[in-house]
């Protein structure tokens, strides 16, 4: 398969890729943890600081108005990116974790009733486990876990069975596993959940990088992701929620910017989305995120997905040929995240040796300890790809892994 | 081909690879006086240490089970050899000296008995791996103190 866009050209957009690590070219295979930033994102943030920076939504001066416009333009860009029908449905958070905590606190305590249940899956990141445990313990919500198959796919029959008693108020499931690469069948999940009266939230932290997200087509109720995995800055994440649900939900955090009026007796809330955005937000990061979205749109999701599919196929073929390797997850629908172990070497030792060759992978439990336990593991190494990843880099990884294995044999 | 990894030989010295592959003390003691678990929540490494004391309260034997990297297994194994016959106070002093060595690469306080730990000094070049080397020691000290669980965090 030929790659439908010019990777060499794209790589020029990312200043960091010119780095050498210990004298070797950087082979960055950890985009699933956080992606590198293109020049346009860096420039957008620097330019805002150098020319127009001020606080937003409050200053009656030119600088504040300019910055407010730039920040709010990001909300429009996000709404367009996700095909939200209403820009007020876009809430900025610190990251996906912030978005999930917002829903767990606000929807969980404000709308769900004690005795109802929340369903997650057996392949969630800790950020989609712990907030629900906290809700369970403080609010009397039952937490149910939908199992996965040995191939690393959601067990749909078991999932549906968990909803049968009608107690489930919310399903919160990953749209793409950060460990197995599995893309979950979002439309079917929504159909099943809605048929049983449950709302659905997707953790799109990985999925947003790999495919076009259309929240209206998915039919879900909440969807969250984080900017830094989409080539944007850290410190800014997105929660999309259906407007009627957001209207019904109480604020999560109180403070400036989220109120309509305040007296010592009583405060009233601002309209959505501002009701959920207390305090000075990540202004510069918001401006950077718009540049990242524009950048991604300029490449196009179809081209990115084709590139990623080619990389993933090549990686699975090359890595599978390594003696003693195990690759975890064989989902039919999967993205460019590959977790593996070598029989002769622990994942941390693998990562250290790869690092010495300039290759950055992640090693550990990937903030998914229950999934690791399900797989019978303590840790894996993980290679994950971005728009700038090349087939040659995957070859370097495979060749080096062969040598790592020899080293520990 | 493996010689291309020459630059990691400071970390993965032959003695470490050997003890990592073939640890001598990697078993649960059937007859023990104290045990404790150590856990590195950031990376998922786990170790459990069992200790048997002599009548004079020095350490008669140490056994361990580790799920972790070559560094943590080798460190646990070399630790078990090093602390044999030592008093609790000696062992704690050794740990302090060892921890300093793992962080800085040098060990002015290390005595001759600690020489077999010297190959682990290479971890100081790898800040994210220092905890791999110290985790078994945290578990051992917890066992000596009668604490059930510890963490290298």
PDB file of C-alpha atoms in Angstrom, chain A residues 49-334:
ATOM      1  CA  UNK A  49       1.836  35.771  23.895  1.00  0.00           C
ATOM      2  CA  UNK A  50       3.863  38.252  21.873  1.00  0.00           C
ATOM      3  CA  UNK A  51       1.045  40.245  20.350  1.00  0.00           C
ATOM      4  CA  UNK A  52      -2.319  40.056  22.065  1.00  0.00           C
ATOM      5  CA  UNK A  53      -2.269  38.133  25.332  1.00  0.00           C
ATOM      6  CA  UNK A  54      -4.753  39.086  28.050  1.00  0.00           C
ATOM      7  CA  UNK A  55      -7.392  37.386  30.174  1.00  0.00           C
ATOM      8  CA  UNK A  56     -10.619  36.554  28.377  1.00  0.00           C
ATOM      9  CA  UNK A  57     -14.352  37.105  28.877  1.00  0.00           C
ATOM     10  CA  UNK A  58     -13.784  40.066  31.196  1.00  0.00           C
ATOM     11  CA  UNK A  59     -11.485  42.788  29.886  1.00  0.00           C
ATOM     12  CA  UNK A  60     -13.013  45.762  28.165  1.00  0.00           C
ATOM     13  CA  UNK A  61      -9.920  46.371  26.106  1.00  0.00           C
ATOM     14  CA  UNK A  62      -8.550  45.487  22.705  1.00  0.00           C
ATOM     15  CA  UNK A  63      -6.160  42.802  23.920  1.00  0.00           C
ATOM     16  CA  UNK A  64      -8.788  40.946  25.893  1.00  0.00           C
ATOM     17  CA  UNK A  65     -11.290  41.131  23.057  1.00  0.00           C
ATOM     18  CA  UNK A  66      -8.780  39.793  20.558  1.00  0.00           C
ATOM     19  CA  UNK A  67      -7.773  36.963  22.860  1.00  0.00           C
ATOM     20  CA  UNK A  68     -11.392  36.134  23.706  1.00  0.00           C
ATOM     21  CA  UNK A  69     -12.149  35.904  19.988  1.00  0.00           C
ATOM     22  CA  UNK A  70      -9.183  33.614  19.411  1.00  0.00           C
ATOM     23  CA  UNK A  71     -10.090  31.378  22.333  1.00  0.00           C
ATOM     24  CA  UNK A  72     -13.752  31.177  21.361  1.00  0.00           C
ATOM     25  CA  UNK A  73     -12.775  30.442  17.752  1.00  0.00           C
ATOM     26  CA  UNK A  74     -11.342  27.201  19.124  1.00  0.00           C
ATOM     27  CA  UNK A  75     -14.788  26.269  20.406  1.00  0.00           C
ATOM     28  CA  UNK A  76     -16.144  26.704  16.890  1.00  0.00           C
ATOM     29  CA  UNK A  77     -13.297  24.644  15.470  1.00  0.00           C
ATOM     30  CA  UNK A  78     -13.927  21.853  17.962  1.00  0.00           C
ATOM     31  CA  UNK A  79     -17.672  21.919  17.249  1.00  0.00           C
ATOM     32  CA  UNK A  80     -16.941  21.595  13.545  1.00  0.00           C
ATOM     33  CA  UNK A  81     -14.339  18.867  14.119  1.00  0.00           C
ATOM     34  CA  UNK A  82     -16.827  16.731  16.066  1.00  0.00           C
ATOM     35  CA  UNK A  83     -19.900  17.809  14.073  1.00  0.00           C
ATOM     36  CA  UNK A  84     -21.597  19.143  17.172  1.00  0.00           C
ATOM     37  CA  UNK A  85     -24.892  20.828  16.339  1.00  0.00           C
ATOM     38  CA  UNK A  86     -24.332  23.605  18.882  1.00  0.00           C
ATOM     39  CA  UNK A  87     -21.078  25.311  19.910  1.00  0.00           C
ATOM     40  CA  UNK A  88     -22.418  25.612  23.468  1.00  0.00           C
ATOM     41  CA  UNK A  89     -22.100  21.843  23.729  1.00  0.00           C
ATOM     42  CA  UNK A  90     -18.298  22.159  23.742  1.00  0.00           C
ATOM     43  CA  UNK A  91     -16.823  22.459  27.233  1.00  0.00           C
ATOM     44  CA  UNK A  92     -13.113  22.990  27.741  1.00  0.00           C
ATOM     45  CA  UNK A  93     -11.461  20.974  30.502  1.00  0.00           C
ATOM     46  CA  UNK A  94      -7.868  20.319  31.478  1.00  0.00           C
ATOM     47  CA  UNK A  95      -7.723  16.948  29.738  1.00  0.00           C
ATOM     48  CA  UNK A  96      -9.855  13.818  29.252  1.00  0.00           C
ATOM     49  CA  UNK A  97      -9.490  13.025  32.935  1.00  0.00           C
ATOM     50  CA  UNK A  98     -10.996  16.415  33.746  1.00  0.00           C
ATOM     51  CA  UNK A  99     -13.886  15.763  31.374  1.00  0.00           C
ATOM     52  CA  UNK A 100     -14.651  12.370  32.886  1.00  0.00           C
ATOM     53  CA  UNK A 101     -14.487  13.748  36.409  1.00  0.00           C
ATOM     54  CA  UNK A 102     -16.836  16.538  35.351  1.00  0.00           C
ATOM     55  CA  UNK A 103     -19.404  14.022  34.119  1.00  0.00           C
ATOM     56  CA  UNK A 104     -18.901  11.719  37.114  1.00  0.00           C
ATOM     57  CA  UNK A 105     -19.401  14.593  39.555  1.00  0.00           C
ATOM     58  CA  UNK A 106     -22.050  16.615  37.797  1.00  0.00           C
ATOM     59  CA  UNK A 107     -24.104  14.048  35.904  1.00  0.00           C
ATOM     60  CA  UNK A 108     -23.219  11.331  38.401  1.00  0.00           C
ATOM     61  CA  UNK A 109     -24.261  13.205  41.537  1.00  0.00           C
ATOM     62  CA  UNK A 110     -26.751  15.595  39.977  1.00  0.00           C
ATOM     63  CA  UNK A 111     -28.749  13.310  37.713  1.00  0.00           C
ATOM     64  CA  UNK A 112     -27.995   9.651  38.505  1.00  0.00           C
ATOM     65  CA  UNK A 113     -29.767   8.314  41.575  1.00  0.00           C
ATOM     66  CA  UNK A 114     -28.340   6.006  44.232  1.00  0.00           C
ATOM     67  CA  UNK A 115     -29.125   2.444  43.206  1.00  0.00           C
ATOM     68  CA  UNK A 116     -28.465   3.136  39.522  1.00  0.00           C
ATOM     69  CA  UNK A 117     -25.412   1.662  37.817  1.00  0.00           C
ATOM     70  CA  UNK A 118     -22.582   2.819  35.559  1.00  0.00           C
ATOM     71  CA  UNK A 119     -21.063   0.392  33.039  1.00  0.00           C
ATOM     72  CA  UNK A 120     -17.438   0.604  31.960  1.00  0.00           C
ATOM     73  CA  UNK A 121     -15.386  -1.982  30.050  1.00  0.00           C
ATOM     74  CA  UNK A 122     -12.465  -4.200  30.995  1.00  0.00           C
ATOM     75  CA  UNK A 123     -10.104  -2.153  28.821  1.00  0.00           C
ATOM     76  CA  UNK A 124     -10.423   1.288  30.336  1.00  0.00           C
ATOM     77  CA  UNK A 125      -7.712   3.737  31.271  1.00  0.00           C
ATOM     78  CA  UNK A 126      -7.630   4.521  35.001  1.00  0.00           C
ATOM     79  CA  UNK A 127      -9.245   7.876  34.180  1.00  0.00           C
ATOM     80  CA  UNK A 128     -12.392   6.027  33.134  1.00  0.00           C
ATOM     81  CA  UNK A 129     -12.360   3.760  36.209  1.00  0.00           C
ATOM     82  CA  UNK A 130     -11.414   5.795  39.248  1.00  0.00           C
ATOM     83  CA  UNK A 131     -13.963   8.661  38.905  1.00  0.00           C
ATOM     84  CA  UNK A 132     -16.745   6.036  38.804  1.00  0.00           C
ATOM     85  CA  UNK A 133     -15.352   4.241  41.850  1.00  0.00           C
ATOM     86  CA  UNK A 134     -15.366   7.562  43.678  1.00  0.00           C
ATOM     87  CA  UNK A 135     -18.977   8.093  42.562  1.00  0.00           C
ATOM     88  CA  UNK A 136     -19.873   4.565  43.671  1.00  0.00           C
ATOM     89  CA  UNK A 137     -18.432   5.131  47.123  1.00  0.00           C
ATOM     90  CA  UNK A 138     -19.885   8.594  47.674  1.00  0.00           C
ATOM     91  CA  UNK A 139     -23.236   8.304  45.928  1.00  0.00           C
ATOM     92  CA  UNK A 140     -24.297   4.657  46.083  1.00  0.00           C
ATOM     93  CA  UNK A 141     -23.878   3.999  42.377  1.00  0.00           C
ATOM     94  CA  UNK A 142     -23.097   0.444  41.311  1.00  0.00           C
ATOM     95  CA  UNK A 143     -20.084   0.009  39.014  1.00  0.00           C
ATOM     96  CA  UNK A 144     -20.318  -2.770  36.433  1.00  0.00           C
ATOM     97  CA  UNK A 145     -17.531  -3.917  34.136  1.00  0.00           C
ATOM     98  CA  UNK A 146     -18.267  -5.303  30.676  1.00  0.00           C
ATOM     99  CA  UNK A 147     -15.767  -8.056  29.847  1.00  0.00           C
ATOM    100  CA  UNK A 148     -13.590  -8.296  26.752  1.00  0.00           C
ATOM    101  CA  UNK A 149     -12.860 -11.328  24.596  1.00  0.00           C
ATOM    102  CA  UNK A 150      -9.412 -12.884  24.274  1.00  0.00           C
ATOM    103  CA  UNK A 151      -9.046 -10.999  20.984  1.00  0.00           C
ATOM    104  CA  UNK A 152      -9.393  -7.770  22.972  1.00  0.00           C
ATOM    105  CA  UNK A 153     -12.846  -6.810  21.736  1.00  0.00           C
ATOM    106  CA  UNK A 154     -15.809  -5.805  23.826  1.00  0.00           C
ATOM    107  CA  UNK A 155     -17.966  -8.858  24.577  1.00  0.00           C
ATOM    108  CA  UNK A 156     -21.197  -7.440  23.187  1.00  0.00           C
ATOM    109  CA  UNK A 157     -23.489 -10.171  24.522  1.00  0.00           C
ATOM    110  CA  UNK A 158     -22.104  -9.771  28.022  1.00  0.00           C
ATOM    111  CA  UNK A 159     -22.323  -5.999  27.663  1.00  0.00           C
ATOM    112  CA  UNK A 160     -25.976  -6.192  26.732  1.00  0.00           C
ATOM    113  CA  UNK A 161     -26.663  -8.588  29.609  1.00  0.00           C
ATOM    114  CA  UNK A 162     -25.307  -6.001  32.069  1.00  0.00           C
ATOM    115  CA  UNK A 163     -28.027  -3.585  30.938  1.00  0.00           C
ATOM    116  CA  UNK A 164     -30.952  -5.991  31.151  1.00  0.00           C
ATOM    117  CA  UNK A 165     -32.233  -4.987  34.586  1.00  0.00           C
ATOM    118  CA  UNK A 166     -32.723  -1.384  33.496  1.00  0.00           C
ATOM    119  CA  UNK A 167     -30.663   0.007  36.384  1.00  0.00           C
ATOM    120  CA  UNK A 168     -27.858   1.328  34.224  1.00  0.00           C
ATOM    121  CA  UNK A 169     -27.988   5.098  33.899  1.00  0.00           C
ATOM    122  CA  UNK A 170     -24.717   5.621  32.068  1.00  0.00           C
ATOM    123  CA  UNK A 171     -22.286   3.626  29.953  1.00  0.00           C
ATOM    124  CA  UNK A 172     -18.762   5.066  29.811  1.00  0.00           C
ATOM    125  CA  UNK A 173     -16.460   3.204  27.464  1.00  0.00           C
ATOM    126  CA  UNK A 174     -13.318   3.841  25.502  1.00  0.00           C
ATOM    127  CA  UNK A 175     -13.696   4.495  21.801  1.00  0.00           C
ATOM    128  CA  UNK A 176     -10.188   3.116  21.249  1.00  0.00           C
ATOM    129  CA  UNK A 177      -8.062   1.227  23.757  1.00  0.00           C
ATOM    130  CA  UNK A 178      -4.742   2.844  24.625  1.00  0.00           C
ATOM    131  CA  UNK A 179      -3.256  -0.626  25.205  1.00  0.00           C
ATOM    132  CA  UNK A 180      -4.834  -2.963  22.663  1.00  0.00           C
ATOM    133  CA  UNK A 181      -5.592  -0.487  19.891  1.00  0.00           C
ATOM    134  CA  UNK A 182      -9.126  -1.902  19.755  1.00  0.00           C
ATOM    135  CA  UNK A 183     -11.702   0.454  18.270  1.00  0.00           C
ATOM    136  CA  UNK A 184     -15.026  -0.252  19.945  1.00  0.00           C
ATOM    137  CA  UNK A 185     -18.299  -0.471  17.938  1.00  0.00           C
ATOM    138  CA  UNK A 186     -19.585   2.893  19.079  1.00  0.00           C
ATOM    139  CA  UNK A 187     -22.857   2.967  17.142  1.00  0.00           C
ATOM    140  CA  UNK A 188     -23.873  -0.488  18.393  1.00  0.00           C
ATOM    141  CA  UNK A 189     -22.935   0.397  21.952  1.00  0.00           C
ATOM    142  CA  UNK A 190     -25.148   3.466  21.711  1.00  0.00           C
ATOM    143  CA  UNK A 191     -28.066   1.521  20.205  1.00  0.00           C
ATOM    144  CA  UNK A 192     -27.930  -1.125  22.922  1.00  0.00           C
ATOM    145  CA  UNK A 193     -27.474   1.376  25.754  1.00  0.00           C
ATOM    146  CA  UNK A 194     -30.263   3.666  24.566  1.00  0.00           C
ATOM    147  CA  UNK A 195     -32.607   0.704  24.101  1.00  0.00           C
ATOM    148  CA  UNK A 196     -32.110   0.056  27.816  1.00  0.00           C
ATOM    149  CA  UNK A 197     -32.491   3.659  28.871  1.00  0.00           C
ATOM    150  CA  UNK A 198     -28.801   4.388  29.519  1.00  0.00           C
ATOM    151  CA  UNK A 199     -26.807   7.382  28.317  1.00  0.00           C
ATOM    152  CA  UNK A 200     -23.408   6.842  26.689  1.00  0.00           C
ATOM    153  CA  UNK A 201     -20.087   8.590  27.109  1.00  0.00           C
ATOM    154  CA  UNK A 202     -17.028   7.743  25.029  1.00  0.00           C
ATOM    155  CA  UNK A 203     -13.438   8.282  26.037  1.00  0.00           C
ATOM    156  CA  UNK A 204     -12.065   9.394  22.697  1.00  0.00           C
ATOM    157  CA  UNK A 205      -8.541  10.232  23.889  1.00  0.00           C
ATOM    158  CA  UNK A 206      -7.005   7.824  21.377  1.00  0.00           C
ATOM    159  CA  UNK A 207      -9.804   7.669  18.814  1.00  0.00           C
ATOM    160  CA  UNK A 208      -9.804  11.408  18.031  1.00  0.00           C
ATOM    161  CA  UNK A 209      -6.306  11.066  16.601  1.00  0.00           C
ATOM    162  CA  UNK A 210      -7.194   8.196  14.337  1.00  0.00           C
ATOM    163  CA  UNK A 211     -10.600   8.846  12.840  1.00  0.00           C
ATOM    164  CA  UNK A 212     -13.206  11.471  12.173  1.00  0.00           C
ATOM    165  CA  UNK A 213     -15.558  11.772  15.127  1.00  0.00           C
ATOM    166  CA  UNK A 214     -19.128  12.738  14.289  1.00  0.00           C
ATOM    167  CA  UNK A 215     -21.045  12.883  17.542  1.00  0.00           C
ATOM    168  CA  UNK A 216     -24.383  13.228  15.784  1.00  0.00           C
ATOM    169  CA  UNK A 217     -23.746  10.132  13.671  1.00  0.00           C
ATOM    170  CA  UNK A 218     -22.505   8.184  16.707  1.00  0.00           C
ATOM    171  CA  UNK A 219     -25.627   9.212  18.578  1.00  0.00           C
ATOM    172  CA  UNK A 220     -23.822   9.255  21.925  1.00  0.00           C
ATOM    173  CA  UNK A 221     -24.509  11.633  24.812  1.00  0.00           C
ATOM    174  CA  UNK A 222     -21.011  12.641  25.955  1.00  0.00           C
ATOM    175  CA  UNK A 223     -17.650  12.425  24.191  1.00  0.00           C
ATOM    176  CA  UNK A 224     -14.295  13.551  25.542  1.00  0.00           C
ATOM    177  CA  UNK A 225     -10.716  13.838  24.328  1.00  0.00           C
ATOM    178  CA  UNK A 226      -7.536  15.717  25.072  1.00  0.00           C
ATOM    179  CA  UNK A 227      -5.601  18.225  23.011  1.00  0.00           C
ATOM    180  CA  UNK A 228      -2.072  16.985  23.565  1.00  0.00           C
ATOM    181  CA  UNK A 229      -2.641  13.703  21.776  1.00  0.00           C
ATOM    182  CA  UNK A 230      -4.006  15.550  18.741  1.00  0.00           C
ATOM    183  CA  UNK A 231      -0.732  17.455  18.173  1.00  0.00           C
ATOM    184  CA  UNK A 232      -1.980  20.274  20.400  1.00  0.00           C
ATOM    185  CA  UNK A 233      -0.772  21.617  23.751  1.00  0.00           C
ATOM    186  CA  UNK A 234      -1.127  19.950  27.142  1.00  0.00           C
ATOM    187  CA  UNK A 235      -3.622  21.365  29.628  1.00  0.00           C
ATOM    188  CA  UNK A 236      -6.648  21.554  27.371  1.00  0.00           C
ATOM    189  CA  UNK A 237      -9.244  18.852  26.876  1.00  0.00           C
ATOM    190  CA  UNK A 238     -12.734  18.741  25.453  1.00  0.00           C
ATOM    191  CA  UNK A 239     -16.040  17.470  26.725  1.00  0.00           C
ATOM    192  CA  UNK A 240     -18.892  17.416  24.274  1.00  0.00           C
ATOM    193  CA  UNK A 241     -22.328  16.785  25.782  1.00  0.00           C
ATOM    194  CA  UNK A 242     -25.883  16.975  24.517  1.00  0.00           C
ATOM    195  CA  UNK A 243     -27.215  20.406  25.338  1.00  0.00           C
ATOM    196  CA  UNK A 244     -30.347  19.177  27.124  1.00  0.00           C
ATOM    197  CA  UNK A 245     -28.179  17.026  29.392  1.00  0.00           C
ATOM    198  CA  UNK A 246     -25.736  19.843  30.076  1.00  0.00           C
ATOM    199  CA  UNK A 247     -28.644  22.141  30.948  1.00  0.00           C
ATOM    200  CA  UNK A 248     -29.919  19.589  33.442  1.00  0.00           C
ATOM    201  CA  UNK A 249     -26.525  19.112  35.105  1.00  0.00           C
ATOM    202  CA  UNK A 250     -25.339  21.190  38.080  1.00  0.00           C
ATOM    203  CA  UNK A 251     -21.949  22.927  37.883  1.00  0.00           C
ATOM    204  CA  UNK A 252     -18.904  20.881  38.843  1.00  0.00           C
ATOM    205  CA  UNK A 253     -16.557  23.608  40.085  1.00  0.00           C
ATOM    206  CA  UNK A 254     -17.581  27.008  41.372  1.00  0.00           C
ATOM    207  CA  UNK A 255     -15.741  30.266  40.817  1.00  0.00           C
ATOM    208  CA  UNK A 256     -15.287  33.108  38.386  1.00  0.00           C
ATOM    209  CA  UNK A 257     -16.574  32.920  34.817  1.00  0.00           C
ATOM    210  CA  UNK A 258     -19.216  30.298  35.637  1.00  0.00           C
ATOM    211  CA  UNK A 259     -21.747  32.560  37.327  1.00  0.00           C
ATOM    212  CA  UNK A 260     -24.542  34.814  36.257  1.00  0.00           C
ATOM    213  CA  UNK A 261     -24.702  36.703  39.549  1.00  0.00           C
ATOM    214  CA  UNK A 262     -23.287  36.254  43.029  1.00  0.00           C
ATOM    215  CA  UNK A 263     -24.559  37.457  46.401  1.00  0.00           C
ATOM    216  CA  UNK A 264     -23.693  35.990  49.780  1.00  0.00           C
ATOM    217  CA  UNK A 265     -27.133  34.412  49.880  1.00  0.00           C
ATOM    218  CA  UNK A 266     -27.213  32.881  46.449  1.00  0.00           C
ATOM    219  CA  UNK A 267     -25.430  32.613  43.131  1.00  0.00           C
ATOM    220  CA  UNK A 268     -26.924  31.810  39.767  1.00  0.00           C
ATOM    221  CA  UNK A 269     -25.121  30.046  36.994  1.00  0.00           C
ATOM    222  CA  UNK A 270     -23.967  31.194  33.615  1.00  0.00           C
ATOM    223  CA  UNK A 271     -25.338  29.489  30.520  1.00  0.00           C
ATOM    224  CA  UNK A 272     -23.662  26.396  29.124  1.00  0.00           C
ATOM    225  CA  UNK A 273     -20.837  25.936  28.359  1.00  0.00           C
ATOM    226  CA  UNK A 274     -19.568  28.621  30.767  1.00  0.00           C
ATOM    227  CA  UNK A 275     -21.417  27.049  33.697  1.00  0.00           C
ATOM    228  CA  UNK A 276     -18.777  24.316  33.553  1.00  0.00           C
ATOM    229  CA  UNK A 277     -15.746  26.505  32.968  1.00  0.00           C
ATOM    230  CA  UNK A 278     -14.890  28.068  36.320  1.00  0.00           C
ATOM    231  CA  UNK A 279     -11.787  30.196  36.552  1.00  0.00           C
ATOM    232  CA  UNK A 280      -9.332  31.518  34.005  1.00  0.00           C
ATOM    233  CA  UNK A 281      -9.000  28.718  31.452  1.00  0.00           C
ATOM    234  CA  UNK A 282      -5.975  27.486  29.529  1.00  0.00           C
ATOM    235  CA  UNK A 283      -6.114  30.422  27.158  1.00  0.00           C
ATOM    236  CA  UNK A 284      -2.889  29.935  25.258  1.00  0.00           C
ATOM    237  CA  UNK A 285      -3.419  26.199  25.096  1.00  0.00           C
ATOM    238  CA  UNK A 286      -6.889  26.809  23.691  1.00  0.00           C
ATOM    239  CA  UNK A 287      -5.399  29.008  20.990  1.00  0.00           C
ATOM    240  CA  UNK A 288      -2.789  26.329  20.302  1.00  0.00           C
ATOM    241  CA  UNK A 289      -5.488  23.694  20.042  1.00  0.00           C
ATOM    242  CA  UNK A 290      -7.194  25.594  17.244  1.00  0.00           C
ATOM    243  CA  UNK A 291      -3.948  25.565  15.302  1.00  0.00           C
ATOM    244  CA  UNK A 292      -3.653  21.815  15.901  1.00  0.00           C
ATOM    245  CA  UNK A 293      -7.201  21.198  14.668  1.00  0.00           C
ATOM    246  CA  UNK A 294      -6.570  23.324  11.572  1.00  0.00           C
ATOM    247  CA  UNK A 295      -3.378  21.360  10.980  1.00  0.00           C
ATOM    248  CA  UNK A 296      -5.095  17.997  11.278  1.00  0.00           C
ATOM    249  CA  UNK A 297      -7.923  19.151   9.028  1.00  0.00           C
ATOM    250  CA  UNK A 298      -5.410  20.299   6.438  1.00  0.00           C
ATOM    251  CA  UNK A 299      -4.005  16.769   6.263  1.00  0.00           C
ATOM    252  CA  UNK A 300      -7.443  15.208   6.490  1.00  0.00           C
ATOM    253  CA  UNK A 301      -8.684  12.268   8.517  1.00  0.00           C
ATOM    254  CA  UNK A 302      -8.951   9.994   5.486  1.00  0.00           C
ATOM    255  CA  UNK A 303      -5.275  10.443   4.693  1.00  0.00           C
ATOM    256  CA  UNK A 304      -4.276  10.092   8.355  1.00  0.00           C
ATOM    257  CA  UNK A 305      -6.315   6.914   8.732  1.00  0.00           C
ATOM    258  CA  UNK A 306      -4.835   5.380   5.585  1.00  0.00           C
ATOM    259  CA  UNK A 307      -1.324   6.262   6.736  1.00  0.00           C
ATOM    260  CA  UNK A 308      -1.983   4.760  10.129  1.00  0.00           C
ATOM    261  CA  UNK A 309      -3.479   1.589   8.680  1.00  0.00           C
ATOM    262  CA  UNK A 310      -0.390   1.123   6.497  1.00  0.00           C
ATOM    263  CA  UNK A 311       1.905   1.659   9.493  1.00  0.00           C
ATOM    264  CA  UNK A 312      -0.107  -0.713  11.685  1.00  0.00           C
ATOM    265  CA  UNK A 313      -0.176  -3.497   9.075  1.00  0.00           C
ATOM    266  CA  UNK A 314       3.548  -3.110   8.496  1.00  0.00           C
ATOM    267  CA  UNK A 315       4.300  -3.068  12.221  1.00  0.00           C
ATOM    268  CA  UNK A 316       2.240  -6.165  12.955  1.00  0.00           C
ATOM    269  CA  UNK A 317       3.898  -8.013  10.075  1.00  0.00           C
ATOM    270  CA  UNK A 318       7.419  -6.979  11.098  1.00  0.00           C
ATOM    271  CA  UNK A 319       6.972  -7.436  14.854  1.00  0.00           C
ATOM    272  CA  UNK A 320       5.161 -10.781  14.519  1.00  0.00           C
ATOM    273  CA  UNK A 321       8.270 -12.175  12.834  1.00  0.00           C
ATOM    274  CA  UNK A 322      10.381 -11.571  15.959  1.00  0.00           C
ATOM    275  CA  UNK A 323      11.037 -14.751  17.900  1.00  0.00           C
ATOM    276  CA  UNK A 324       9.457 -14.826  21.349  1.00  0.00           C
ATOM    277  CA  UNK A 325       7.290 -11.741  20.868  1.00  0.00           C
ATOM    278  CA  UNK A 326       3.664 -11.542  21.922  1.00  0.00           C
ATOM    279  CA  UNK A 327       1.387  -8.842  20.594  1.00  0.00           C
ATOM    280  CA  UNK A 328      -1.711  -8.100  22.665  1.00  0.00           C
ATOM    281  CA  UNK A 329      -5.052  -7.422  20.991  1.00  0.00           C
ATOM    282  CA  UNK A 330      -6.201  -8.764  17.652  1.00  0.00           C
ATOM    283  CA  UNK A 331      -9.347  -6.739  17.194  1.00  0.00           C
ATOM    284  CA  UNK A 332     -10.814  -6.575  13.695  1.00  0.00           C
ATOM    285  CA  UNK A 333     -11.038  -2.813  13.968  1.00  0.00           C
ATOM    286  CA  UNK A 334      -7.859  -1.415  15.468  1.00  0.00           C
TER     287      UNK A 334
END
